[in-house]
PDB file of C-alpha atoms in Angstrom:
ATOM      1  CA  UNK A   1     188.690  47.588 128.841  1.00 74.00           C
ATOM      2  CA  UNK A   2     191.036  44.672 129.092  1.00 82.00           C
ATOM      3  CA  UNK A   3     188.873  41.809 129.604  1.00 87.00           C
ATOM      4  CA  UNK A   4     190.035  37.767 130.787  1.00 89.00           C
ATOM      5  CA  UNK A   5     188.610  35.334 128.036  1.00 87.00           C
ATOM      6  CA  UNK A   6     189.227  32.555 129.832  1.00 87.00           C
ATOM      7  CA  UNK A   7     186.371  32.703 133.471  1.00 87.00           C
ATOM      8  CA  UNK A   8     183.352  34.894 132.796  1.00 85.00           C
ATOM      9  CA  UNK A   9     182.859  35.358 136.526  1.00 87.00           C
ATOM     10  CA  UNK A  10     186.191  37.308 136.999  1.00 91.00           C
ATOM     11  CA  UNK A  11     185.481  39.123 133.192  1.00 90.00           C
ATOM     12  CA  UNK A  12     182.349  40.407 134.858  1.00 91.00           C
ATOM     13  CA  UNK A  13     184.122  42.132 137.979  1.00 93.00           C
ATOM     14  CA  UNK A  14     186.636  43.628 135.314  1.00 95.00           C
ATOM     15  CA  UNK A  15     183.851  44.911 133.433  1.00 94.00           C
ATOM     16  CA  UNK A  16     181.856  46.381 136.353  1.00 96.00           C
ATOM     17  CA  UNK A  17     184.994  47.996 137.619  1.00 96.00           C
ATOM     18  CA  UNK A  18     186.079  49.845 134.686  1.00 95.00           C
ATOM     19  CA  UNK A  19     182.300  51.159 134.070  1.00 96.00           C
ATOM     20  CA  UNK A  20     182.844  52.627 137.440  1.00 96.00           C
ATOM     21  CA  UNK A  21     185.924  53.989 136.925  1.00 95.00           C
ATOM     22  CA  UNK A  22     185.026  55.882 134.107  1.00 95.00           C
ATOM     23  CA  UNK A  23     181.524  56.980 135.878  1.00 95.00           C
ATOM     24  CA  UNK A  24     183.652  58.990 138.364  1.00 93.00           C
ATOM     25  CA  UNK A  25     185.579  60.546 135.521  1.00 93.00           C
ATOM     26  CA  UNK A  26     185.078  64.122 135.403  1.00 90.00           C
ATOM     27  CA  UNK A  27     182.532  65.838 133.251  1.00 86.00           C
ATOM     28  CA  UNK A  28     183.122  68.690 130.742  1.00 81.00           C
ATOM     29  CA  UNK A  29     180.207  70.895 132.133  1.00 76.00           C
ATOM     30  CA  UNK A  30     179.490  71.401 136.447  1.00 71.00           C
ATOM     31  CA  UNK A  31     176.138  70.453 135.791  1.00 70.00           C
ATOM     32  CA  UNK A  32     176.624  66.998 134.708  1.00 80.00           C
ATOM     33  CA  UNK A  33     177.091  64.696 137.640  1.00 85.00           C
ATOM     34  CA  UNK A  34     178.857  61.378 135.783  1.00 92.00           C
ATOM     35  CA  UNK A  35     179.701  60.707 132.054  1.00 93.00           C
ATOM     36  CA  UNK A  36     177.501  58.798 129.919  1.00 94.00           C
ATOM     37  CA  UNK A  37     178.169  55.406 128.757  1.00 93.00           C
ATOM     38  CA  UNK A  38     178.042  54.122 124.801  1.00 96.00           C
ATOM     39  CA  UNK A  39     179.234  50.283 124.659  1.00 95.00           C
ATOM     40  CA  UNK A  40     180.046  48.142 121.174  1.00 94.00           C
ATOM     41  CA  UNK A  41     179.846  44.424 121.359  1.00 85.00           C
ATOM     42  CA  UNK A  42     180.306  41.765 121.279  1.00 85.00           C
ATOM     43  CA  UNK A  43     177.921  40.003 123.819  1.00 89.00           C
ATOM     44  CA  UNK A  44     174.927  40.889 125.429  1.00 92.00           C
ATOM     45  CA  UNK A  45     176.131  40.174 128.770  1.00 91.00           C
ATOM     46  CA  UNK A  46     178.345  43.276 129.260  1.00 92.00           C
ATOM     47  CA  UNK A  47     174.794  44.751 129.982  1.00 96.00           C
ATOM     48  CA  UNK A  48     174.654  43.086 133.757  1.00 96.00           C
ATOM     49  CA  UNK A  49     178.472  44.979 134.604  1.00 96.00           C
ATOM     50  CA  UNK A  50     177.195  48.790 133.401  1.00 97.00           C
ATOM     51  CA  UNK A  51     173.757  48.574 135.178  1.00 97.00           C
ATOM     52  CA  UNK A  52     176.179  47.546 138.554  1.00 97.00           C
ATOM     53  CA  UNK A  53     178.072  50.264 137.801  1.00 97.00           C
ATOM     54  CA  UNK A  54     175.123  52.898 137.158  1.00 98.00           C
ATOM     55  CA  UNK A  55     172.852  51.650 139.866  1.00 97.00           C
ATOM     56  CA  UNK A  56     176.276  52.146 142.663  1.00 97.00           C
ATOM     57  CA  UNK A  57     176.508  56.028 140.638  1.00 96.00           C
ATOM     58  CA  UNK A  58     172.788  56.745 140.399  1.00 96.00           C
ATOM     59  CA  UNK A  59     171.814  55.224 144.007  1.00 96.00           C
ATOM     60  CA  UNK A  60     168.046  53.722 142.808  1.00 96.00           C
ATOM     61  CA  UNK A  61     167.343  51.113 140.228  1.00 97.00           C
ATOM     62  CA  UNK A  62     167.706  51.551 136.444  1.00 98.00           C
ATOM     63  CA  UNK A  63     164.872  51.675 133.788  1.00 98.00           C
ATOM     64  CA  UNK A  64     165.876  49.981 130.669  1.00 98.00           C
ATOM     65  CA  UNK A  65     164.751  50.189 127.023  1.00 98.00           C
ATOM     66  CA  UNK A  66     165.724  46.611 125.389  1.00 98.00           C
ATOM     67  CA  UNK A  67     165.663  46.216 121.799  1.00 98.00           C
ATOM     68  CA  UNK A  68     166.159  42.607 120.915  1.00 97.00           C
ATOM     69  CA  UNK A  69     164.537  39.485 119.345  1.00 97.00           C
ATOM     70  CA  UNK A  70     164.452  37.495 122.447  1.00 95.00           C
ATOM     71  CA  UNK A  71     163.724  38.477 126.535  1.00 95.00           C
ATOM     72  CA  UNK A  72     167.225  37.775 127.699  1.00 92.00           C
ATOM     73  CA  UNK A  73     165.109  37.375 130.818  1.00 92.00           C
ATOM     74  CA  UNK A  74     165.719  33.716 131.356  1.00 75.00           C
ATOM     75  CA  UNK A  75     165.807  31.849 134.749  1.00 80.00           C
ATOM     76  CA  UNK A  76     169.183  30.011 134.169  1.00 79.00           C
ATOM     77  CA  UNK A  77     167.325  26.822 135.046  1.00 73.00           C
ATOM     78  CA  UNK A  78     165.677  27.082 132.002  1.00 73.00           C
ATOM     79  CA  UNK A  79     169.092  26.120 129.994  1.00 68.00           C
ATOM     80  CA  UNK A  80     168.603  22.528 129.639  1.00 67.00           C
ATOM     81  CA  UNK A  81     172.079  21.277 130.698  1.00 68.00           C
ATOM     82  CA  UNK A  82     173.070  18.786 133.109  1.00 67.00           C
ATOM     83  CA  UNK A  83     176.398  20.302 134.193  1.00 70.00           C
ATOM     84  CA  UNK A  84     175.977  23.610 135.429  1.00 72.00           C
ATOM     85  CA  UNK A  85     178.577  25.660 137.491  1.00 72.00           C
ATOM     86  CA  UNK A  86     178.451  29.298 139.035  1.00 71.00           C
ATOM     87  CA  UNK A  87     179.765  30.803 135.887  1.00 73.00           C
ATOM     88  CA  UNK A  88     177.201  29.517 133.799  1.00 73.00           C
ATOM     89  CA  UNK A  89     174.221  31.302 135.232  1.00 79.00           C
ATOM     90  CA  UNK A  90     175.888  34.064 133.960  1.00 77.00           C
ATOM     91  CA  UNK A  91     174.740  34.530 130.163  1.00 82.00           C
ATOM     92  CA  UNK A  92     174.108  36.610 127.089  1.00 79.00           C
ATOM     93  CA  UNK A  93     170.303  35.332 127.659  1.00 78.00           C
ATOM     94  CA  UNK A  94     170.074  35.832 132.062  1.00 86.00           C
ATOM     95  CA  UNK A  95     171.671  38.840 132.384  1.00 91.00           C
ATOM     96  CA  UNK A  96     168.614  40.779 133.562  1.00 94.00           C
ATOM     97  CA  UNK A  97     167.434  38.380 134.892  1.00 94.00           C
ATOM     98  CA  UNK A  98     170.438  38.846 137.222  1.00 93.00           C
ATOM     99  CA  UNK A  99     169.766  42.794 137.295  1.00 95.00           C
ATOM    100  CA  UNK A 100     166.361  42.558 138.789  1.00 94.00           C
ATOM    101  CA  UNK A 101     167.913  40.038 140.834  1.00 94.00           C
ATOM    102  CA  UNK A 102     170.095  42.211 142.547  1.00 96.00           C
ATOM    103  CA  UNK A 103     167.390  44.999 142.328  1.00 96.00           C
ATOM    104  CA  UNK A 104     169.058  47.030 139.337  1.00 97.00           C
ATOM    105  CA  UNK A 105     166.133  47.560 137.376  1.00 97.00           C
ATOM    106  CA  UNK A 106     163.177  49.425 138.169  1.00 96.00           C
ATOM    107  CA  UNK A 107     159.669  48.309 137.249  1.00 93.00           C
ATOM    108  CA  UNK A 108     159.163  50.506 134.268  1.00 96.00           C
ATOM    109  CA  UNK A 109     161.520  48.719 131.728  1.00 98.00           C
ATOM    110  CA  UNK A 110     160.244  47.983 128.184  1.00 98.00           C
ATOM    111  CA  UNK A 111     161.383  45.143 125.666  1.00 98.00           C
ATOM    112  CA  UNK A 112     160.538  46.544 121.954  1.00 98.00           C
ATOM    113  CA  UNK A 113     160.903  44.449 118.862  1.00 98.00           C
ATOM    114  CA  UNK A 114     159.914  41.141 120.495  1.00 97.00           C
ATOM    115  CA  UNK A 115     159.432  37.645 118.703  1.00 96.00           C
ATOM    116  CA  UNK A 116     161.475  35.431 120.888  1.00 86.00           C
ATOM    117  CA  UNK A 117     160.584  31.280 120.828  1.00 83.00           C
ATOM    118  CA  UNK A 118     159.775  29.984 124.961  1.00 85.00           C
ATOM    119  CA  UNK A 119     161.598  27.859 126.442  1.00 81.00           C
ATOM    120  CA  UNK A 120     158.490  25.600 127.514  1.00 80.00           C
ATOM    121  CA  UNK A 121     154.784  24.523 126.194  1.00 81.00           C
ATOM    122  CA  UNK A 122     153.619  27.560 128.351  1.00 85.00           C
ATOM    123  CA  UNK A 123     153.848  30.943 128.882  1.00 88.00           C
ATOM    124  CA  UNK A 124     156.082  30.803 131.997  1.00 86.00           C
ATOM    125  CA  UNK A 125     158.963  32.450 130.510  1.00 92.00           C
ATOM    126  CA  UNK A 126     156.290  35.766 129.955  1.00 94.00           C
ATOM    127  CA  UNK A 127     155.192  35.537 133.489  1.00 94.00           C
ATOM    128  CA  UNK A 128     158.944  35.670 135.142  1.00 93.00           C
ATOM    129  CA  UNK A 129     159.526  38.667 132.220  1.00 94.00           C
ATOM    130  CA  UNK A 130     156.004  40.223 134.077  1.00 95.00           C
ATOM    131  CA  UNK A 131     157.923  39.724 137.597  1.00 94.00           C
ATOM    132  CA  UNK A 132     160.605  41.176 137.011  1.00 95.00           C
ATOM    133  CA  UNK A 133     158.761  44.338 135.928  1.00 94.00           C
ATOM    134  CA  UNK A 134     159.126  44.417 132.074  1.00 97.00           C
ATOM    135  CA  UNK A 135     156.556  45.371 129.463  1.00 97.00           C
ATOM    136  CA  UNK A 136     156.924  43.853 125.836  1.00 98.00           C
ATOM    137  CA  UNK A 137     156.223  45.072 122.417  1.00 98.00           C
ATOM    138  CA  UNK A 138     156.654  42.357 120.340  1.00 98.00           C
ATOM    139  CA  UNK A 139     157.641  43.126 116.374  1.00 98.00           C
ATOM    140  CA  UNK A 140     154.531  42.286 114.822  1.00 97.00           C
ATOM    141  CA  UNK A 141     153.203  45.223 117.162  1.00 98.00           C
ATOM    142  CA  UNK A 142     154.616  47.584 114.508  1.00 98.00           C
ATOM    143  CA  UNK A 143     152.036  46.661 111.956  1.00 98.00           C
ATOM    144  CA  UNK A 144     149.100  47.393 113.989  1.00 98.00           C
ATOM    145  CA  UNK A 145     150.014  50.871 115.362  1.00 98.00           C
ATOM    146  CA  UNK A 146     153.519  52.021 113.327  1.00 98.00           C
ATOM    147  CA  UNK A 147     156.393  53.398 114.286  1.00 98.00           C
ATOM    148  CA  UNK A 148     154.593  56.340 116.275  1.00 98.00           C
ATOM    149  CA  UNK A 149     152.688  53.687 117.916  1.00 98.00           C
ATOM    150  CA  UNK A 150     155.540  51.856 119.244  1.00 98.00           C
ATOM    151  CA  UNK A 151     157.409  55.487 120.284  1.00 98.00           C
ATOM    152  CA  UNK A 152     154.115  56.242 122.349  1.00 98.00           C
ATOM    153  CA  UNK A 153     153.642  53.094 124.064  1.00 98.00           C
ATOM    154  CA  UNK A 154     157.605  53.533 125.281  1.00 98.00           C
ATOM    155  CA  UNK A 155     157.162  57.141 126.429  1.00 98.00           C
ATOM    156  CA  UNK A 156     154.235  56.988 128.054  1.00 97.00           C
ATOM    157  CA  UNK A 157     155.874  53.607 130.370  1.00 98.00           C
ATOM    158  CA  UNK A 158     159.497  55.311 130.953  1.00 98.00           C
ATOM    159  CA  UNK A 159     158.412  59.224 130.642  1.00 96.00           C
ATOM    160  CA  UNK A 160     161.562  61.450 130.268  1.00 94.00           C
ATOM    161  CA  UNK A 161     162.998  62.113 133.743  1.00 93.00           C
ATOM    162  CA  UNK A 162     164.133  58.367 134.734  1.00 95.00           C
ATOM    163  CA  UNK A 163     167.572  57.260 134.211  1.00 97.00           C
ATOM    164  CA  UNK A 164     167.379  54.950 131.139  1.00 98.00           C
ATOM    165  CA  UNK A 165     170.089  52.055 130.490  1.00 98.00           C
ATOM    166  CA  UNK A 166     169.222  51.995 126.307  1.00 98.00           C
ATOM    167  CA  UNK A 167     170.389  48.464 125.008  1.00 98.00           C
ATOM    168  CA  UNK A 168     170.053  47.582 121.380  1.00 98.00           C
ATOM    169  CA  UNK A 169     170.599  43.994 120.370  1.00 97.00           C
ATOM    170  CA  UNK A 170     171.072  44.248 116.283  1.00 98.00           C
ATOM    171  CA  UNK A 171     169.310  40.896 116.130  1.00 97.00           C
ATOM    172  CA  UNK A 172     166.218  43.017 116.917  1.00 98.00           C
ATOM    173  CA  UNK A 173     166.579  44.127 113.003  1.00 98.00           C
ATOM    174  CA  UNK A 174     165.539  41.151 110.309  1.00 98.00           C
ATOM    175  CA  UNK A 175     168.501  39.355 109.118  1.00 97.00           C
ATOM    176  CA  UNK A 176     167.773  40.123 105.765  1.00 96.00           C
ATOM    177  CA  UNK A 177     169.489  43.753 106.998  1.00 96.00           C
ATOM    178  CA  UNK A 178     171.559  42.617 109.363  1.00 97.00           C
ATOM    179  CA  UNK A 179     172.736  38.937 108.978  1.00 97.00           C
ATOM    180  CA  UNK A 180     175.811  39.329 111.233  1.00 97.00           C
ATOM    181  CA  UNK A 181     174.815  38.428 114.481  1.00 96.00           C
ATOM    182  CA  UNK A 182     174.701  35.016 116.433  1.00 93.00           C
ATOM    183  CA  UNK A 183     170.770  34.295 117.165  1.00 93.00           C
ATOM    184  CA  UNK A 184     169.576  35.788 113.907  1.00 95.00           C
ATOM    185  CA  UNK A 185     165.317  35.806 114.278  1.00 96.00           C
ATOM    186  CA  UNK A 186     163.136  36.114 110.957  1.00 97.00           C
ATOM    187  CA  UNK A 187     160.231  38.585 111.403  1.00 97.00           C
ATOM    188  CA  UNK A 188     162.151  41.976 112.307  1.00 98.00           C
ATOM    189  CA  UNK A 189     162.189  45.312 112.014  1.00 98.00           C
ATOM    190  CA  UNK A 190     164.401  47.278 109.360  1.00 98.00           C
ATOM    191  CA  UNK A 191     167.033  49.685 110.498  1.00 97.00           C
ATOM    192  CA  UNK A 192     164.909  52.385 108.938  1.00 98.00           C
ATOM    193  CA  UNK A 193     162.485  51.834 111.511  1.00 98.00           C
ATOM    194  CA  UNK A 194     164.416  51.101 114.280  1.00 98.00           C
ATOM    195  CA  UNK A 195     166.038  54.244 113.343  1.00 98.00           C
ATOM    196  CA  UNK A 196     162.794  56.119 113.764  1.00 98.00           C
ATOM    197  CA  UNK A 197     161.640  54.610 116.698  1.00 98.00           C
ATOM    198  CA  UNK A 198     165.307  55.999 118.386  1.00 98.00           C
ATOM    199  CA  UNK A 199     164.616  59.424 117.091  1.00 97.00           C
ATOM    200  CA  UNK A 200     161.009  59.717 118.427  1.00 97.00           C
ATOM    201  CA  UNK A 201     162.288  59.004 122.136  1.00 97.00           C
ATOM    202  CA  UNK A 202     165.772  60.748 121.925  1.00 94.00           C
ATOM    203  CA  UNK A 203     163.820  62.758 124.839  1.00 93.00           C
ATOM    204  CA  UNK A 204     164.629  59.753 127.253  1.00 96.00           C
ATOM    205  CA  UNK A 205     166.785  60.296 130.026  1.00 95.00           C
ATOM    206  CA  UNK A 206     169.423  58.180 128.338  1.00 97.00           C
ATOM    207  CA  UNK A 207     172.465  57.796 130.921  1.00 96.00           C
ATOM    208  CA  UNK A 208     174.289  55.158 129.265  1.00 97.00           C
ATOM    209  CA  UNK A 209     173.588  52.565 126.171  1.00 98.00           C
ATOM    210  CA  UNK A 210     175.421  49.758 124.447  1.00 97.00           C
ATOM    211  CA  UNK A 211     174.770  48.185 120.572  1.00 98.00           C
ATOM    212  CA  UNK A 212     175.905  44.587 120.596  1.00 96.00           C
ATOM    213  CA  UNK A 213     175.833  41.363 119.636  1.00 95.00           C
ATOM    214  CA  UNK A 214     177.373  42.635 116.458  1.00 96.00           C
ATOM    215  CA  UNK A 215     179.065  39.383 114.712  1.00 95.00           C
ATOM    216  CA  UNK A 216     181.297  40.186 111.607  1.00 95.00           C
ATOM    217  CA  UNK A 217     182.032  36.563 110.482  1.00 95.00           C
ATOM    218  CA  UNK A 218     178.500  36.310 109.533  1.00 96.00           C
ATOM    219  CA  UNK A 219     177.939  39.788 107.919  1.00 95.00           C
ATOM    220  CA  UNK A 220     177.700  40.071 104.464  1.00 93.00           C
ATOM    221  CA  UNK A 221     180.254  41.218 101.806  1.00 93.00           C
ATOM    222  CA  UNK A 222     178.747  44.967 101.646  1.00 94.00           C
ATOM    223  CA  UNK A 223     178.892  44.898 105.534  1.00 96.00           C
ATOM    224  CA  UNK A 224     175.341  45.896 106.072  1.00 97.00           C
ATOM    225  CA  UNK A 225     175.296  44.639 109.990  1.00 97.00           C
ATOM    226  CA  UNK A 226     178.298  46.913 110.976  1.00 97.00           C
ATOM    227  CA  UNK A 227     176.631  49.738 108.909  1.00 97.00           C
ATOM    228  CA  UNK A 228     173.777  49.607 110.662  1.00 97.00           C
ATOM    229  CA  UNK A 229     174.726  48.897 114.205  1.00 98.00           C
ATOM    230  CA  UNK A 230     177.253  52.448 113.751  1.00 97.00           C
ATOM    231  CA  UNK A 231     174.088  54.286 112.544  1.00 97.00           C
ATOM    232  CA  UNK A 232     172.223  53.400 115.285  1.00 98.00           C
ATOM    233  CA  UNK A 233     175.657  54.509 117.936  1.00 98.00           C
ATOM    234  CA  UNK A 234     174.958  57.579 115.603  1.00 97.00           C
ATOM    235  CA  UNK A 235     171.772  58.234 116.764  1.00 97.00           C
ATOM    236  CA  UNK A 236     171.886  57.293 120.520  1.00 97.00           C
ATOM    237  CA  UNK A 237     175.088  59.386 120.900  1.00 96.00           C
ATOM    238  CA  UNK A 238     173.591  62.591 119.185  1.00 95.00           C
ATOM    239  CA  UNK A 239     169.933  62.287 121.202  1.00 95.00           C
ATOM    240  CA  UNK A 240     172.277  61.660 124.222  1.00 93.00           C
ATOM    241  CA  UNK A 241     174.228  65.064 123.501  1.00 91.00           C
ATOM    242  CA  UNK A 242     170.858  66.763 122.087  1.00 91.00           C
ATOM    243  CA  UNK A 243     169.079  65.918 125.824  1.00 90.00           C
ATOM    244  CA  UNK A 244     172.293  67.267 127.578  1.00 86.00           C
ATOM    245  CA  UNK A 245     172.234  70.510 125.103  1.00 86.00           C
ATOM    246  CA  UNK A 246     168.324  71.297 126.045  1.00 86.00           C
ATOM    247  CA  UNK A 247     169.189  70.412 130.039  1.00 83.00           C
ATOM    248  CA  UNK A 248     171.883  72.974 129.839  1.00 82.00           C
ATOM    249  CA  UNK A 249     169.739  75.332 128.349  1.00 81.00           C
ATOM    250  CA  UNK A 250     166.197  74.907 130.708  1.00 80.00           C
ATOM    251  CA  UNK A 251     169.475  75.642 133.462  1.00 66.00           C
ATOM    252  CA  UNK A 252     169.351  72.216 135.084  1.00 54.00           C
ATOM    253  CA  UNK A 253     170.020  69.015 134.599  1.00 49.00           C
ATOM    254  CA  UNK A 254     166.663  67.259 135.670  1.00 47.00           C
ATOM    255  CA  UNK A 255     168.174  64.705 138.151  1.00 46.00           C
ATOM    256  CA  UNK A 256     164.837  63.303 140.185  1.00 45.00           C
ATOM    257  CA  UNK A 257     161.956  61.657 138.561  1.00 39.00           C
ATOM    258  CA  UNK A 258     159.433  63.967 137.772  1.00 43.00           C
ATOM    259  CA  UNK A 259     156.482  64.934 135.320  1.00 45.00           C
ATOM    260  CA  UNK A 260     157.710  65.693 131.697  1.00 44.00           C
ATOM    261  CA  UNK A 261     156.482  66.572 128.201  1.00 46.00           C
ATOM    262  CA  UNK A 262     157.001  63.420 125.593  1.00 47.00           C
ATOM    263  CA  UNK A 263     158.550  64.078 122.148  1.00 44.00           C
ATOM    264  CA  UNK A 264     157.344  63.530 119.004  1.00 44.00           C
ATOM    265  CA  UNK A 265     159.087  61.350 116.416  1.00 44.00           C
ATOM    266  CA  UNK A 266     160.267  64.466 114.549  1.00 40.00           C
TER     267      UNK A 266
END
């Protein structure tokens, strides 16, 4: 995906047309209407180009499961900076912001892994989050209700028919596992139980994903960040292809949304 590094307004309409063009690819089976996407990053932002490109495919709004430390929510007029342009709305930290916007994202979206700071004294950046149709589960959640906890709380908002848009930030793991990312956040979750959490709702629609904001100048020597981040590609590629094996084999691929059993974490 060749990519300009020099005007982030013309990078996005490179990235949003190559999503396309490989959503019209053709599928190895008939009964799968458009490929699935799996992104590495790199920055957060490339989020905003694949839900244009699956909302145009799809035709209705995209539910997505964020994993991350912080909303990436943000009203770009909560940047405090004095010059601003219309490139710089465009962000790592507003890019579904922009989504819901544009009407991308539908109102069952879920953060998980939660302890962002606010950008003010109040709770304003929560109640544009609550606009734009998110629910949160912040890290600390984890210790109250586990791992299952946090799995049934994200099935029971998304279910398993919607078309999911699965984003995993590695900052949502502590950066004592995973130091090598930009806007590291004390308090997180360890890849083992980020890893469960993904196995427990590999019954999620999932039509595309990305794991980003993946820095190696700050990993450490043994690499841990990079290990992680390819274990968890690992496991959303393998739920992805485990969903399309069971569609194949119930003899349709369940396209509209509908009622649907909830897996367990096993």
């Amino acid at each position: 995906m060749p990519l300009t590094p020099f005007d982030n307004e013309l990078a996005l309409k490179q990235m949003t047309t190559a999503y396309l063009s490989l959503l019209h690819r053709p599928t190895s089976t008939s009964s799968l209407r458009h490929p699935k996407l799996i992104s590495l990053g790199g920055d957060h932002s490339i989020a905003l180009a694949a839900l244009r490109a699956l909302h145009h495919v799809y035709r209705k709004p995209i539910t997505v499961l964020h994993f991350d430390a912080h909303l990436d929510t943000w009203l770009p007029s909560k940047y405090p900076v004095f010059w601003t342009s219309p490139q710089s709305v465009f962000t790592h930290g507003t890019m579904f912001h922009l989504a819901a916007r544009e009407s991308l994202l539908s109102n069952s979206s879920v953060h998980a892994g939660l302890r962002t700071r606010l950008s003010g004294a109040d709770f304003g950046d929560y109640e544009d989050d609550d606009a734009q149709g998110w629910m949160r589960i912040s890290a600390d959640d984890i210790d109250d209700i586990g791992t299952a906890g946090v799995i049934a709380r994200i099935l029971d908002r998304i279910g398993t028919e919607r078309e999911v848009y699965l984003s995993v930030d590695i900052d949502v793991l502590d950066p004592g596992v995973a130091p090598g990312t930009g806007t590291p956040e004390p308090g997180g979750w360890t890849s083992r139980e980020l890893i469960r959490i993904l196995r427990g709702v590999e019954g999620l629609n999932v039509v595309g994903a990305d794991v980003v904001e993946v820095a190696p100048a700050y990993d450490g020597v043994g690499e841990q960040t990079a290990l992680a981040a390819a274990q968890v590609v690992f496991e959303l590629l393998t739920s992805m292809v485990r969903r399309g094996v069971e569609d194949l084999e119930s003899g349709s691929v369940r396209e509209e949304v509908g009622k649907g059993e909830g897996k367990d974490e096993l």
